[in-house]
PDB file of C-alpha atoms in Angstrom:
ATOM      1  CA  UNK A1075      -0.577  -3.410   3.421  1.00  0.00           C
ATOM      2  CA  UNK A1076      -1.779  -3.002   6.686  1.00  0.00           C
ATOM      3  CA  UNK A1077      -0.391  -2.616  10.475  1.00  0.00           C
ATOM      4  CA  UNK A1078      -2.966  -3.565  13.162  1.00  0.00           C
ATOM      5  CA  UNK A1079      -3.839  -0.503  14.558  1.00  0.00           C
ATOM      6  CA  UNK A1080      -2.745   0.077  18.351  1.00  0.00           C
ATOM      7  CA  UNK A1081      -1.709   3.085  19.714  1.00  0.00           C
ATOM      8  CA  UNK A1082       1.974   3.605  19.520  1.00  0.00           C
ATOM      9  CA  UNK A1083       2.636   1.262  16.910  1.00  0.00           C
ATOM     10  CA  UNK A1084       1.462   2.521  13.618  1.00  0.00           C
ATOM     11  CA  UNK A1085       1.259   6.309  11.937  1.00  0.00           C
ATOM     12  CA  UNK A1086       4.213   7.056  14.296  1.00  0.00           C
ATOM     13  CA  UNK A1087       4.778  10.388  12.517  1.00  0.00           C
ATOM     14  CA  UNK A1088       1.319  11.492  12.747  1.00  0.00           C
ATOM     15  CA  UNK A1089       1.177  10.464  16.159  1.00  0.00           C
ATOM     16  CA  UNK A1090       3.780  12.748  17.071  1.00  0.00           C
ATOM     17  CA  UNK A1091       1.486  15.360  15.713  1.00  0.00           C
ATOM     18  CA  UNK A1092      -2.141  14.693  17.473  1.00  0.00           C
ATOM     19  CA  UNK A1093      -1.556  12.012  19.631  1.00  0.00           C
ATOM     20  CA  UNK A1094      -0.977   7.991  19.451  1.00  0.00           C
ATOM     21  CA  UNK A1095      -4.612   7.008  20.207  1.00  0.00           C
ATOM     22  CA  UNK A1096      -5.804   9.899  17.412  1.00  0.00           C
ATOM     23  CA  UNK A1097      -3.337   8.667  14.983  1.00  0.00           C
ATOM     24  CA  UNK A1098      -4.341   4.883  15.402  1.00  0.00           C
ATOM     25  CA  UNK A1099      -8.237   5.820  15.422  1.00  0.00           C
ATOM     26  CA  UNK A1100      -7.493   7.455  12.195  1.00  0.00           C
ATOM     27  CA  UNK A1101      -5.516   4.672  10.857  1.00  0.00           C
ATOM     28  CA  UNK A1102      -8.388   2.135  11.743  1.00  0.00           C
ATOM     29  CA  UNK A1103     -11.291   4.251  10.514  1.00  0.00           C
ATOM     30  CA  UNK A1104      -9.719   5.151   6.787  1.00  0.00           C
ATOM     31  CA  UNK A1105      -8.516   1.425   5.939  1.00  0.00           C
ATOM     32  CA  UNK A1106     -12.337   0.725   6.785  1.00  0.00           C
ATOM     33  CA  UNK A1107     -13.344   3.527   4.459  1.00  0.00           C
ATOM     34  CA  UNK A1108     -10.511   2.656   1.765  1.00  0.00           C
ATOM     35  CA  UNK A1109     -12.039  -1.140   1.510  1.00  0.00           C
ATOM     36  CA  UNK A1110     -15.698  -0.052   1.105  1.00  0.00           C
ATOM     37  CA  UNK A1111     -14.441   2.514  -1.374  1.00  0.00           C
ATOM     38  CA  UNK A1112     -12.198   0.358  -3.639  1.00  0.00           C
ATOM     39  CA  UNK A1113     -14.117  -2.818  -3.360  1.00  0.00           C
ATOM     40  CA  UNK A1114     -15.171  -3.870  -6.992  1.00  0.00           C
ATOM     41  CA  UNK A1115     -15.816  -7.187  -8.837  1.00  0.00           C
ATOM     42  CA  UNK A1116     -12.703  -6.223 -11.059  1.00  0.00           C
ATOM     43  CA  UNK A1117      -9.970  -7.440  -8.496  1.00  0.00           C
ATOM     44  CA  UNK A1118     -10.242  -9.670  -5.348  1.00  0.00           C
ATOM     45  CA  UNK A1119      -8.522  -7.290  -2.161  1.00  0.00           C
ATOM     46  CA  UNK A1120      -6.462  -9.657   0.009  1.00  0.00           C
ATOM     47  CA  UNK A1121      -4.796  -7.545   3.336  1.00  0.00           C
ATOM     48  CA  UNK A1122      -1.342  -8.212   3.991  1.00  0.00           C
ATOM     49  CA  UNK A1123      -1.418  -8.085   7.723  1.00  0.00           C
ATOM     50  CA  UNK A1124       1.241  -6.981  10.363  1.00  0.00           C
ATOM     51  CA  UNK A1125       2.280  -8.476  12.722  1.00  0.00           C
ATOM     52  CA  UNK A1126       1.357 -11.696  12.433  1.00  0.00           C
ATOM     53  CA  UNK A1127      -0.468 -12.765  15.404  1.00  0.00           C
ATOM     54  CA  UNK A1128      -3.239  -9.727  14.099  1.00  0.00           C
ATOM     55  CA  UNK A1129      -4.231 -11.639  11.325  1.00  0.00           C
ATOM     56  CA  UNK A1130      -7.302 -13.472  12.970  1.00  0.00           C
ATOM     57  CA  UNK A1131      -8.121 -10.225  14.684  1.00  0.00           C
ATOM     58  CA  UNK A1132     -12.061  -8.514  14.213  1.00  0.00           C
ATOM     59  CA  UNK A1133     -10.432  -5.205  13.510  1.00  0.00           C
ATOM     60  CA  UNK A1134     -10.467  -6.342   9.845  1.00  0.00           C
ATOM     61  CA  UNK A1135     -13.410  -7.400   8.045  1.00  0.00           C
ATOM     62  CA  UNK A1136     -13.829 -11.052   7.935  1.00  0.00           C
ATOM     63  CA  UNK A1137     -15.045 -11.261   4.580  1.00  0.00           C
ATOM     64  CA  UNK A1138     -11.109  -9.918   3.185  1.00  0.00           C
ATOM     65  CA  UNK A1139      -8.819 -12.310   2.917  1.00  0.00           C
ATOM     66  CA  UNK A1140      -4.987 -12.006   4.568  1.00  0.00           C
ATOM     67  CA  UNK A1141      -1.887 -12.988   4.237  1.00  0.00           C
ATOM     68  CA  UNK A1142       1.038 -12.618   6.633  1.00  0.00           C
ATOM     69  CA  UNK A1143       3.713  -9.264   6.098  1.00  0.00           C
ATOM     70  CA  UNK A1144       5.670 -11.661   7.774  1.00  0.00           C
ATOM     71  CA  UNK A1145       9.925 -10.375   9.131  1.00  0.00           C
ATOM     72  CA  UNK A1146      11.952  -7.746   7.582  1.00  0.00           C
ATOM     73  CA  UNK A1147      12.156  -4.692   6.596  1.00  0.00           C
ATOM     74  CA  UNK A1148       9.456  -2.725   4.272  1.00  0.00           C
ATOM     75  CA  UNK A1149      11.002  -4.085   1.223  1.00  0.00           C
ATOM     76  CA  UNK A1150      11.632  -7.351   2.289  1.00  0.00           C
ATOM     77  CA  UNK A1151       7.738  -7.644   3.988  1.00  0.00           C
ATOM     78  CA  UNK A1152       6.715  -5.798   0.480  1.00  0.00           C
ATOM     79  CA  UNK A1153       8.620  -8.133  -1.714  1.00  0.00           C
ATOM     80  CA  UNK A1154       6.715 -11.433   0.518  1.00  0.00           C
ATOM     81  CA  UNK A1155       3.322  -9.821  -0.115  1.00  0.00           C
ATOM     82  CA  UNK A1156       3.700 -10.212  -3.839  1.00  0.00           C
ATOM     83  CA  UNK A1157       5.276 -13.920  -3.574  1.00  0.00           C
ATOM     84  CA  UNK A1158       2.090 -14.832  -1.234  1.00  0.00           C
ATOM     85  CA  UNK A1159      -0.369 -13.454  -3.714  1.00  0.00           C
ATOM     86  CA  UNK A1160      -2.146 -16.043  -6.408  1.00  0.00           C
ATOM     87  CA  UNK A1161      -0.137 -15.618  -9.598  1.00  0.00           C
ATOM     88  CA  UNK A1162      -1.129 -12.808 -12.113  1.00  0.00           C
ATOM     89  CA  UNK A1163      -1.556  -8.998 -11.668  1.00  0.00           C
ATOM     90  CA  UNK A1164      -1.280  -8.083  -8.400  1.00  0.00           C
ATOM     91  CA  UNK A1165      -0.880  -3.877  -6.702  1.00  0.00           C
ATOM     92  CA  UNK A1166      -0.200  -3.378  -3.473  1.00  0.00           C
ATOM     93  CA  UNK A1167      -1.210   0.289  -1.627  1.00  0.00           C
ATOM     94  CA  UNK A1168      -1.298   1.489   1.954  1.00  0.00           C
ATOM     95  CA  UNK A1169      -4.296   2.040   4.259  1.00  0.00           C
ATOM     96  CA  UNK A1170      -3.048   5.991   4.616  1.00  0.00           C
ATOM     97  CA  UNK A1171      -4.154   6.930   0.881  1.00  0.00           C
ATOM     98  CA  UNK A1172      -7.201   8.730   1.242  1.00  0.00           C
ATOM     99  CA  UNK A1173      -7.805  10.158  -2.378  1.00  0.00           C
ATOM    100  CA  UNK A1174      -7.404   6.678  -3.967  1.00  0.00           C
ATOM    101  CA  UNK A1175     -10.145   5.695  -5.975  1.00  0.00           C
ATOM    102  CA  UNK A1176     -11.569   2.440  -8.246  1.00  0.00           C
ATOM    103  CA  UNK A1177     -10.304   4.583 -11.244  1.00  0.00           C
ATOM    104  CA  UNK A1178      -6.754   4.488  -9.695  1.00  0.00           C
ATOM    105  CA  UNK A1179      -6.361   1.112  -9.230  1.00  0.00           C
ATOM    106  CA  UNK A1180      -8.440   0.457 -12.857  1.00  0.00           C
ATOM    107  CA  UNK A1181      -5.362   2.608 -14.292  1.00  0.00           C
ATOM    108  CA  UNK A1182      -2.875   0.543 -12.512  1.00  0.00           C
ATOM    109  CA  UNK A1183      -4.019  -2.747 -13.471  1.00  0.00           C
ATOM    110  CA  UNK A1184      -4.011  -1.594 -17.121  1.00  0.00           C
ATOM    111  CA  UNK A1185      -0.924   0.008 -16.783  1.00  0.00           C
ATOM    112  CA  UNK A1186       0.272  -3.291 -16.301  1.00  0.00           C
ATOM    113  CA  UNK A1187      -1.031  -4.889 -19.404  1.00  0.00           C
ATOM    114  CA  UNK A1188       1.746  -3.093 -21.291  1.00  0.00           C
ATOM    115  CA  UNK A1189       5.155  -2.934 -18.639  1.00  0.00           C
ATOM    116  CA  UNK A1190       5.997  -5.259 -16.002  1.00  0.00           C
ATOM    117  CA  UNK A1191       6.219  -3.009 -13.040  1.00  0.00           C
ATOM    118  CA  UNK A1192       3.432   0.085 -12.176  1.00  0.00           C
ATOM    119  CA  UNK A1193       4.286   2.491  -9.548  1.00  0.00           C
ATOM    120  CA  UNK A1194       1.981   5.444  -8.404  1.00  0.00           C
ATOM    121  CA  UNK A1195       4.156   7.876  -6.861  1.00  0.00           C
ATOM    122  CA  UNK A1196       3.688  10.084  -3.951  1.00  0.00           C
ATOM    123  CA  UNK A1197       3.736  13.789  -3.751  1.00  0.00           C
ATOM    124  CA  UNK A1198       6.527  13.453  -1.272  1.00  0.00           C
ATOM    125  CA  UNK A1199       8.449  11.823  -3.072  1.00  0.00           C
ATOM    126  CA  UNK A1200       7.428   8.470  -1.738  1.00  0.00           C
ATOM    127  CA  UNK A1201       4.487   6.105  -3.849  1.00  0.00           C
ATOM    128  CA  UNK A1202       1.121   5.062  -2.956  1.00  0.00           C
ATOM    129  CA  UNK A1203       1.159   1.888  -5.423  1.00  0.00           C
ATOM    130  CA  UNK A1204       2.864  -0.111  -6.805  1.00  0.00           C
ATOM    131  CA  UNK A1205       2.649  -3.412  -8.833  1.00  0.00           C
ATOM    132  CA  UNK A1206       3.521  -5.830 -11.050  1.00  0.00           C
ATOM    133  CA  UNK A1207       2.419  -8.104 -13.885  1.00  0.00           C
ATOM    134  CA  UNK A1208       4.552 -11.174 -12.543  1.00  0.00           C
ATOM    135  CA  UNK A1209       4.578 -12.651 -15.803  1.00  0.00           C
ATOM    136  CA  UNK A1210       8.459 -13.478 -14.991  1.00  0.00           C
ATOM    137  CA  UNK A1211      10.324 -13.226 -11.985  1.00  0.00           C
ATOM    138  CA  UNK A1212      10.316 -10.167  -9.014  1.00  0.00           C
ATOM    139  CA  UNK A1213      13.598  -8.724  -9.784  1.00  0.00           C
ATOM    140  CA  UNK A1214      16.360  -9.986  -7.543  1.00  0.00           C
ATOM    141  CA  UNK A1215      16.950  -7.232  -5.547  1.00  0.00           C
ATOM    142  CA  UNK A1216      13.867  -5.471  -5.777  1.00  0.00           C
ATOM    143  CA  UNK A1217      13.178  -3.205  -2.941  1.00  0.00           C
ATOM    144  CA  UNK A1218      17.123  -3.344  -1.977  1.00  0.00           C
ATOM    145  CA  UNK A1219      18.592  -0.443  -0.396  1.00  0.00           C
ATOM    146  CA  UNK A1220      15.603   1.798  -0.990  1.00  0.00           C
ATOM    147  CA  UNK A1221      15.370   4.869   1.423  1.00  0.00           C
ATOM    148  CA  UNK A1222      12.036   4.486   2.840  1.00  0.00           C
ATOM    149  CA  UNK A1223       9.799   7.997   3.952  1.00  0.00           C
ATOM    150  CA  UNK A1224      12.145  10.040   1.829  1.00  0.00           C
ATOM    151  CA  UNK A1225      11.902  12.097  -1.089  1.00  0.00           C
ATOM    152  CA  UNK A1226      14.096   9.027  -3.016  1.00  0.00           C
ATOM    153  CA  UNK A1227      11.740   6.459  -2.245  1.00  0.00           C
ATOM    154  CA  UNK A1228      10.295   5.975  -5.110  1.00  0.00           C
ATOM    155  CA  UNK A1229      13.612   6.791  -7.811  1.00  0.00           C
ATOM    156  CA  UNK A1230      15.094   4.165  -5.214  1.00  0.00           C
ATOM    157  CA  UNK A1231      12.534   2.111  -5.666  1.00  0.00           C
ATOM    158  CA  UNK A1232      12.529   1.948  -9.796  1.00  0.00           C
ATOM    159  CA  UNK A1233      16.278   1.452  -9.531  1.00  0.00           C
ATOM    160  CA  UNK A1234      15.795  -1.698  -8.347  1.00  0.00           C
ATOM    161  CA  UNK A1235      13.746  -2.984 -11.221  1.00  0.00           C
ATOM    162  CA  UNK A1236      16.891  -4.290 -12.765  1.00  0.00           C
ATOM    163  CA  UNK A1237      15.438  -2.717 -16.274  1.00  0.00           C
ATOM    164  CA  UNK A1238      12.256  -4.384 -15.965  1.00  0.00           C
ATOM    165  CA  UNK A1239       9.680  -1.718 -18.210  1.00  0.00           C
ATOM    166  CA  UNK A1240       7.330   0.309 -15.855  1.00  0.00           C
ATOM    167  CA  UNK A1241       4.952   2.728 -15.758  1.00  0.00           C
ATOM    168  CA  UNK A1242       3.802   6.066 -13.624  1.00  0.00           C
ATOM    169  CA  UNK A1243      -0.340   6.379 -12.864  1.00  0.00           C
ATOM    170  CA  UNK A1244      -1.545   9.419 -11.080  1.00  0.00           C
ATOM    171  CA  UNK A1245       0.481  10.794  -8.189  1.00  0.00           C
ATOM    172  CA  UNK A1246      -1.441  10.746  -5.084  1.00  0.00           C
ATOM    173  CA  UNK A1247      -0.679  12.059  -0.921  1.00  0.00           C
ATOM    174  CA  UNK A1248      -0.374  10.161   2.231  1.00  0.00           C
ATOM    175  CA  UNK A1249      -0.899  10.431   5.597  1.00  0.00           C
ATOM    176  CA  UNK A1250       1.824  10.874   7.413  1.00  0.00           C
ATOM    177  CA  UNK A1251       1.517  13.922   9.418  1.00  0.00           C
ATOM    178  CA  UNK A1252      -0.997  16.251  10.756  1.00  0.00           C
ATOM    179  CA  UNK A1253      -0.732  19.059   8.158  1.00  0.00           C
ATOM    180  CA  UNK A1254      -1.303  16.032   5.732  1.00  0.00           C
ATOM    181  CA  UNK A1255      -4.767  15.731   7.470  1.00  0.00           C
ATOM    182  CA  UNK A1256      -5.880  18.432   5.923  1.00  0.00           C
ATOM    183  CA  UNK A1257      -6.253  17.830   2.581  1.00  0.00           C
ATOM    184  CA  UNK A1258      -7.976  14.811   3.406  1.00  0.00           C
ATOM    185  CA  UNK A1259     -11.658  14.645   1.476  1.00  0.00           C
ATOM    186  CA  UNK A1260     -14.381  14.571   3.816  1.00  0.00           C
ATOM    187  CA  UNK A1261     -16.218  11.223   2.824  1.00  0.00           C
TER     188      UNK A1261
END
Protein backbone atom coordinates (compact mmCIF):
# COMPACT_ATOMS: atom_id res chain seq x y z
CA UNK A 1 0.00 0.00 0.00
CA UNK A 2 1.26 2.99 -1.32
CA UNK A 3 0.55 6.98 -1.20
CA UNK A 4 1.96 8.89 -4.22
CA UNK A 5 4.64 10.65 -2.87
CA UNK A 6 4.28 14.62 -2.79
CA UNK A 7 5.47 16.70 -0.30
CA UNK A 8 2.99 17.32 2.42
CA UNK A 9 0.91 14.49 1.80
CA UNK A 10 2.54 11.34 2.89
CA UNK A 11 5.10 10.40 6.01
CA UNK A 12 3.39 13.38 7.76
CA UNK A 13 5.08 12.41 11.04
CA UNK A 14 8.43 12.18 9.66
CA UNK A 15 7.96 15.24 7.89
CA UNK A 16 7.48 17.05 10.94
CA UNK A 17 10.88 15.80 11.82
CA UNK A 18 13.26 16.67 8.60
CA UNK A 19 11.13 18.35 6.41
CA UNK A 20 8.08 17.52 3.85
CA UNK A 21 10.23 17.36 0.67
CA UNK A 22 12.94 14.99 2.82
CA UNK A 23 10.20 12.89 4.09
CA UNK A 24 8.53 12.39 0.56
CA UNK A 25 12.11 11.83 -1.16
CA UNK A 26 12.52 9.18 1.37
CA UNK A 27 9.18 7.74 0.90
CA UNK A 28 9.74 7.56 -2.98
CA UNK A 29 13.29 6.22 -2.89
CA UNK A 30 12.59 3.11 -0.24
CA UNK A 31 9.24 1.81 -2.02
CA UNK A 32 11.72 1.76 -5.13
CA UNK A 33 14.24 -0.14 -3.06
CA UNK A 34 11.45 -2.36 -1.22
CA UNK A 35 10.15 -3.62 -4.90
CA UNK A 36 13.63 -4.50 -6.25
CA UNK A 37 14.28 -6.16 -2.91
CA UNK A 38 11.12 -8.32 -2.51
CA UNK A 39 10.53 -9.02 -6.11
CA UNK A 40 10.56 -12.92 -6.56
CA UNK A 41 8.86 -15.45 -8.91
CA UNK A 42 7.06 -16.81 -5.67
CA UNK A 43 4.25 -14.05 -5.57
CA UNK A 44 3.09 -11.49 -8.24
CA UNK A 45 3.40 -7.64 -6.27
CA UNK A 46 0.35 -5.61 -7.33
CA UNK A 47 0.53 -1.68 -5.64
CA UNK A 48 -2.51 -0.51 -4.17
CA UNK A 49 -2.28 3.09 -5.13
CA UNK A 50 -3.53 6.35 -3.38
CA UNK A 51 -5.23 8.54 -4.48
CA UNK A 52 -6.62 7.47 -7.35
CA UNK A 53 -5.85 9.78 -10.07
CA UNK A 54 -1.80 8.57 -9.19
CA UNK A 55 -2.35 5.34 -10.46
CA UNK A 56 -1.16 5.98 -14.16
CA UNK A 57 1.61 8.09 -12.73
CA UNK A 58 5.71 7.21 -13.78
CA UNK A 59 6.59 7.47 -10.14
CA UNK A 60 5.79 3.72 -10.01
CA UNK A 61 7.30 1.22 -12.13
CA UNK A 62 5.26 0.34 -15.05
CA UNK A 63 5.97 -3.16 -15.06
CA UNK A 64 3.80 -3.49 -11.25
CA UNK A 65 0.50 -3.76 -11.53
CA UNK A 66 -2.18 -1.38 -9.38
CA UNK A 67 -5.18 -1.29 -8.10
CA UNK A 68 -7.11 1.65 -6.66
CA UNK A 69 -6.99 2.29 -2.39
CA UNK A 70 -9.99 3.83 -3.40
CA UNK A 71 -12.37 6.20 -0.18
CA UNK A 72 -12.25 5.60 3.43
CA UNK A 73 -10.45 5.27 6.08
CA UNK A 74 -7.18 2.88 6.48
CA UNK A 75 -9.31 -0.01 7.26
CA UNK A 76 -11.88 0.51 4.95
CA UNK A 77 -9.06 1.34 1.87
CA UNK A 78 -7.17 -1.88 3.54
CA UNK A 79 -10.19 -4.07 3.59
CA UNK A 80 -10.82 -2.92 -0.63
CA UNK A 81 -7.21 -3.87 -1.37
CA UNK A 82 -7.84 -7.46 -0.42
CA UNK A 83 -11.44 -7.60 -2.25
CA UNK A 84 -9.54 -6.14 -5.52
CA UNK A 85 -6.84 -8.74 -5.36
CA UNK A 86 -7.23 -12.17 -7.64
CA UNK A 87 -8.56 -14.77 -5.23
CA UNK A 88 -6.05 -16.85 -3.09
CA UNK A 89 -3.24 -15.78 -0.66
CA UNK A 90 -2.78 -12.40 -0.70
CA UNK A 91 -0.32 -9.89 2.20
CA UNK A 92 -0.44 -6.56 2.12
CA UNK A 93 2.75 -4.28 3.70
CA UNK A 94 3.68 -0.62 3.56
CA UNK A 95 6.38 1.13 1.50
CA UNK A 96 8.00 2.46 5.09
CA UNK A 97 9.36 -1.17 6.10
CA UNK A 98 12.85 -1.07 5.45
CA UNK A 99 14.15 -4.40 7.10
CA UNK A 100 11.55 -6.51 5.21
CA UNK A 101 12.95 -9.16 3.33
CA UNK A 102 11.87 -12.24 0.66
CA UNK A 103 12.22 -14.47 3.83
CA UNK A 104 9.50 -12.31 5.54
CA UNK A 105 7.02 -12.43 3.17
CA UNK A 106 8.09 -16.45 2.38
CA UNK A 107 7.11 -16.83 6.26
CA UNK A 108 3.92 -15.03 5.79
CA UNK A 109 2.64 -16.80 2.91
CA UNK A 110 3.29 -20.09 4.75
CA UNK A 111 1.98 -18.87 7.75
CA UNK A 112 -1.05 -18.80 5.93
CA UNK A 113 -1.17 -22.34 4.78
CA UNK A 114 -2.17 -23.28 8.33
CA UNK A 115 -4.60 -20.04 9.84
CA UNK A 116 -6.68 -17.78 7.94
CA UNK A 117 -5.32 -14.46 8.94
CA UNK A 118 -1.17 -13.58 9.26
CA UNK A 119 -0.20 -10.43 10.86
CA UNK A 120 3.49 -9.21 11.30
CA UNK A 121 3.45 -6.84 14.03
CA UNK A 122 5.31 -3.71 14.58
CA UNK A 123 7.67 -2.80 17.29
CA UNK A 124 5.39 0.06 18.10
CA UNK A 125 2.83 -1.61 18.58
CA UNK A 126 1.47 -1.17 15.11
CA UNK A 127 2.12 -4.21 12.11
CA UNK A 128 4.03 -4.20 9.02
CA UNK A 129 1.89 -7.17 7.37
CA UNK A 130 -0.74 -8.55 7.32
CA UNK A 131 -2.76 -11.18 5.30
CA UNK A 132 -5.04 -13.60 4.65
CA UNK A 133 -5.75 -16.97 3.05
CA UNK A 134 -9.33 -15.86 1.75
CA UNK A 135 -10.38 -19.27 1.55
CA UNK A 136 -13.85 -17.90 3.12
CA UNK A 137 -15.04 -14.60 3.65
CA UNK A 138 -12.98 -11.16 5.10
CA UNK A 139 -14.56 -10.99 8.41
CA UNK A 140 -17.43 -8.54 8.58
CA UNK A 141 -16.05 -5.98 10.44
CA UNK A 142 -12.56 -6.46 9.89
CA UNK A 143 -10.50 -3.44 10.37
CA UNK A 144 -13.57 -1.77 12.45
CA UNK A 145 -12.77 0.58 15.08
CA UNK A 146 -9.06 -0.14 15.04
CA UNK A 147 -6.84 2.72 16.51
CA UNK A 148 -4.51 3.37 13.79
CA UNK A 149 -0.51 4.68 14.69
CA UNK A 150 -1.02 3.48 18.23
CA UNK A 151 0.42 1.01 20.38
CA UNK A 152 -3.28 -1.00 19.99
CA UNK A 153 -3.13 -1.21 16.43
CA UNK A 154 -2.41 -4.33 15.95
CA UNK A 155 -4.48 -6.14 19.33
CA UNK A 156 -7.24 -3.85 17.61
CA UNK A 157 -6.64 -5.17 14.63
CA UNK A 158 -6.84 -9.18 15.62
CA UNK A 159 -10.01 -8.30 17.51
CA UNK A 160 -11.65 -7.85 14.56
CA UNK A 161 -10.99 -11.25 13.12
CA UNK A 162 -14.27 -12.38 14.52
CA UNK A 163 -12.23 -15.74 15.73
CA UNK A 164 -10.88 -16.37 12.45
CA UNK A 165 -7.25 -18.53 13.42
CA UNK A 166 -4.09 -16.33 12.83
CA UNK A 167 -0.71 -16.23 13.12
CA UNK A 168 2.38 -13.76 14.30
CA UNK A 169 5.76 -13.77 11.76
CA UNK A 170 8.69 -11.71 12.78
CA UNK A 171 8.11 -8.27 14.27
CA UNK A 172 9.61 -5.66 12.20
CA UNK A 173 9.99 -1.26 12.52
CA UNK A 174 8.60 1.47 10.46
CA UNK A 175 9.26 4.66 9.43
CA UNK A 176 7.52 7.02 10.95
CA UNK A 177 9.77 9.47 12.47
CA UNK A 178 13.23 10.72 12.27
CA UNK A 179 14.78 8.80 15.21
CA UNK A 180 13.20 5.78 13.28
CA UNK A 181 15.68 6.73 10.44
CA UNK A 182 18.24 5.54 12.16
CA UNK A 183 18.05 2.14 12.39
CA UNK A 184 17.43 2.03 8.87
CA UNK A 185 20.08 -0.57 6.99
CA UNK A 186 22.17 1.14 4.62
CA UNK A 187 21.37 -0.81 1.28
Amino acid sequence: MVKFPAAGRVKTRLARDIGRVAAAWWFRHSVRRLLRRLDDPRWQIWLSVAPDTALGSAVWPAHVPRISQGPGGLGERMRAAFEALPKGRACLIGGDIPGVEKRHIAEAFAALGAREAVFGPATDGGFWLTGFRRSRPLPPRLFEGVRWSSAEALADSIATLNGQSHALVAALSDVDTAADLSSVPRR
